[in-house]
Amino acid sequence: MTTRKIGHDYEISDELWKKIEPLLPLPKPKKK
């Protein structure tokens, strides 16, 4: 399972990240 580093000590799975990413007020990086 892949995880992403969120903030300092938070790790979430890609599956969960895909669900919450659109809800976050963050600038979306360009996908290569």
PDB file of N, CA and C in Angstrom:
ATOM      1  N   MET A   1       0.853  -1.201   0.000  1.00  0.00           N
ATOM      2  CA  MET A   1       0.000   0.000   0.000  1.00  0.00           C
ATOM      3  C   MET A   1       0.883   1.243   0.000  1.00  0.00           C
ATOM      4  N   THR A   2       0.584   2.136  -0.907  1.00  0.00           N
ATOM      5  CA  THR A   2       1.376   3.363  -0.965  1.00  0.00           C
ATOM      6  C   THR A   2       0.768   4.406  -0.046  1.00  0.00           C
ATOM      7  N   THR A   3       1.601   5.234   0.526  1.00  0.00           N
ATOM      8  CA  THR A   3       1.119   6.270   1.427  1.00  0.00           C
ATOM      9  C   THR A   3       1.715   7.609   1.042  1.00  0.00           C
ATOM     10  N   ARG A   4       1.018   8.656   1.401  1.00  0.00           N
ATOM     11  CA  ARG A   4       1.525   9.998   1.123  1.00  0.00           C
ATOM     12  C   ARG A   4       1.744  10.721   2.445  1.00  0.00           C
ATOM     13  N   LYS A   5       2.740  11.571   2.484  1.00  0.00           N
ATOM     14  CA  LYS A   5       2.991  12.348   3.686  1.00  0.00           C
ATOM     15  C   LYS A   5       2.135  13.610   3.655  1.00  0.00           C
ATOM     16  N   ILE A   6       1.267  13.730   4.629  1.00  0.00           N
ATOM     17  CA  ILE A   6       0.410  14.909   4.711  1.00  0.00           C
ATOM     18  C   ILE A   6       0.829  15.706   5.936  1.00  0.00           C
ATOM     19  N   GLY A   7       1.148  16.968   5.742  1.00  0.00           N
ATOM     20  CA  GLY A   7       1.561  17.788   6.864  1.00  0.00           C
ATOM     21  C   GLY A   7       2.862  17.256   7.446  1.00  0.00           C
ATOM     22  N   HIS A   8       2.846  16.890   8.723  1.00  0.00           N
ATOM     23  CA  HIS A   8       4.075  16.454   9.366  1.00  0.00           C
ATOM     24  C   HIS A   8       4.089  14.942   9.580  1.00  0.00           C
ATOM     25  N   ASP A   9       3.128  14.442  10.326  1.00  0.00           N
ATOM     26  CA  ASP A   9       3.186  13.040  10.731  1.00  0.00           C
ATOM     27  C   ASP A   9       1.969  12.242  10.290  1.00  0.00           C
ATOM     28  N   TYR A  10       1.290  12.766   9.267  1.00  0.00           N
ATOM     29  CA  TYR A  10       0.091  12.051   8.833  1.00  0.00           C
ATOM     30  C   TYR A  10       0.389  11.234   7.587  1.00  0.00           C
ATOM     31  N   GLU A  11       0.002   9.969   7.621  1.00  0.00           N
ATOM     32  CA  GLU A  11       0.150   9.129   6.436  1.00  0.00           C
ATOM     33  C   GLU A  11      -1.206   8.580   6.060  1.00  0.00           C
ATOM     34  N   ILE A  12      -1.554   8.693   4.785  1.00  0.00           N
ATOM     35  CA  ILE A  12      -2.825   8.148   4.332  1.00  0.00           C
ATOM     36  C   ILE A  12      -2.597   7.350   3.062  1.00  0.00           C
ATOM     37  N   SER A  13      -3.505   6.441   2.805  1.00  0.00           N
ATOM     38  CA  SER A  13      -3.375   5.624   1.606  1.00  0.00           C
ATOM     39  C   SER A  13      -3.787   6.425   0.387  1.00  0.00           C
ATOM     40  N   ASP A  14      -3.313   6.020  -0.790  1.00  0.00           N
ATOM     41  CA  ASP A  14      -3.676   6.710  -2.026  1.00  0.00           C
ATOM     42  C   ASP A  14      -5.178   6.685  -2.231  1.00  0.00           C
ATOM     43  N   GLU A  15      -5.807   5.569  -1.851  1.00  0.00           N
ATOM     44  CA  GLU A  15      -7.246   5.445  -2.050  1.00  0.00           C
ATOM     45  C   GLU A  15      -7.990   6.510  -1.259  1.00  0.00           C
ATOM     46  N   LEU A  16      -7.568   6.705  -0.007  1.00  0.00           N
ATOM     47  CA  LEU A  16      -8.218   7.713   0.824  1.00  0.00           C
ATOM     48  C   LEU A  16      -7.874   9.105   0.328  1.00  0.00           C
ATOM     49  N   TRP A  17      -6.623   9.294  -0.099  1.00  0.00           N
ATOM     50  CA  TRP A  17      -6.172  10.595  -0.581  1.00  0.00           C
ATOM     51  C   TRP A  17      -6.984  11.044  -1.777  1.00  0.00           C
ATOM     52  N   LYS A  18      -7.289  10.089  -2.678  1.00  0.00           N
ATOM     53  CA  LYS A  18      -8.063  10.422  -3.873  1.00  0.00           C
ATOM     54  C   LYS A  18      -9.449  10.907  -3.494  1.00  0.00           C
ATOM     55  N   LYS A  19      -9.951  10.442  -2.343  1.00  0.00           N
ATOM     56  CA  LYS A  19     -11.293  10.833  -1.911  1.00  0.00           C
ATOM     57  C   LYS A  19     -11.283  12.222  -1.291  1.00  0.00           C
ATOM     58  N   ILE A  20     -10.215  12.556  -0.559  1.00  0.00           N
ATOM     59  CA  ILE A  20     -10.210  13.825   0.167  1.00  0.00           C
ATOM     60  C   ILE A  20      -9.480  14.937  -0.567  1.00  0.00           C
ATOM     61  N   GLU A  21      -8.637  14.579  -1.526  1.00  0.00           N
ATOM     62  CA  GLU A  21      -7.853  15.604  -2.234  1.00  0.00           C
ATOM     63  C   GLU A  21      -8.730  16.694  -2.841  1.00  0.00           C
ATOM     64  N   PRO A  22      -9.834  16.328  -3.546  1.00  0.00           N
ATOM     65  CA  PRO A  22     -10.685  17.358  -4.148  1.00  0.00           C
ATOM     66  C   PRO A  22     -11.313  18.280  -3.107  1.00  0.00           C
ATOM     67  N   LEU A  23     -11.324  17.855  -1.850  1.00  0.00           N
ATOM     68  CA  LEU A  23     -11.956  18.649  -0.801  1.00  0.00           C
ATOM     69  C   LEU A  23     -10.972  19.617  -0.162  1.00  0.00           C
ATOM     70  N   LEU A  24      -9.685  19.412  -0.448  1.00  0.00           N
ATOM     71  CA  LEU A  24      -8.668  20.250   0.177  1.00  0.00           C
ATOM     72  C   LEU A  24      -8.398  21.504  -0.647  1.00  0.00           C
ATOM     73  N   PRO A  25      -8.305  22.650   0.034  1.00  0.00           N
ATOM     74  CA  PRO A  25      -8.034  23.930  -0.643  1.00  0.00           C
ATOM     75  C   PRO A  25      -6.554  24.081  -0.960  1.00  0.00           C
ATOM     76  N   LEU A  26      -6.004  23.108  -1.675  1.00  0.00           N
ATOM     77  CA  LEU A  26      -4.583  23.144  -1.998  1.00  0.00           C
ATOM     78  C   LEU A  26      -4.389  23.303  -3.490  1.00  0.00           C
ATOM     79  N   PRO A  27      -3.320  23.980  -3.888  1.00  0.00           N
ATOM     80  CA  PRO A  27      -2.996  24.079  -5.312  1.00  0.00           C
ATOM     81  C   PRO A  27      -2.659  22.699  -5.836  1.00  0.00           C
ATOM     82  N   LYS A  28      -3.325  22.285  -6.905  1.00  0.00           N
ATOM     83  CA  LYS A  28      -3.096  20.945  -7.428  1.00  0.00           C
ATOM     84  C   LYS A  28      -1.852  20.932  -8.312  1.00  0.00           C
ATOM     85  N   PRO A  29      -0.892  20.064  -7.983  1.00  0.00           N
ATOM     86  CA  PRO A  29       0.319  19.931  -8.803  1.00  0.00           C
ATOM     87  C   PRO A  29      -0.024  19.321 -10.141  1.00  0.00           C
ATOM     88  N   LYS A  30       0.721  19.707 -11.168  1.00  0.00           N
ATOM     89  CA  LYS A  30       0.452  19.164 -12.499  1.00  0.00           C
ATOM     90  C   LYS A  30       0.912  17.717 -12.574  1.00  0.00           C
ATOM     91  N   LYS A  31       0.031  16.850 -13.025  1.00  0.00           N
ATOM     92  CA  LYS A  31       0.398  15.443 -13.139  1.00  0.00           C
ATOM     93  C   LYS A  31       1.142  15.223 -14.444  1.00  0.00           C
ATOM     94  N   LYS A  32       2.307  14.600 -14.352  1.00  0.00           N
ATOM     95  CA  LYS A  32       3.097  14.353 -15.554  1.00  0.00           C
ATOM     96  C   LYS A  32       2.601  13.105 -16.254  1.00  0.00           C
TER      97      LYS A  32
END
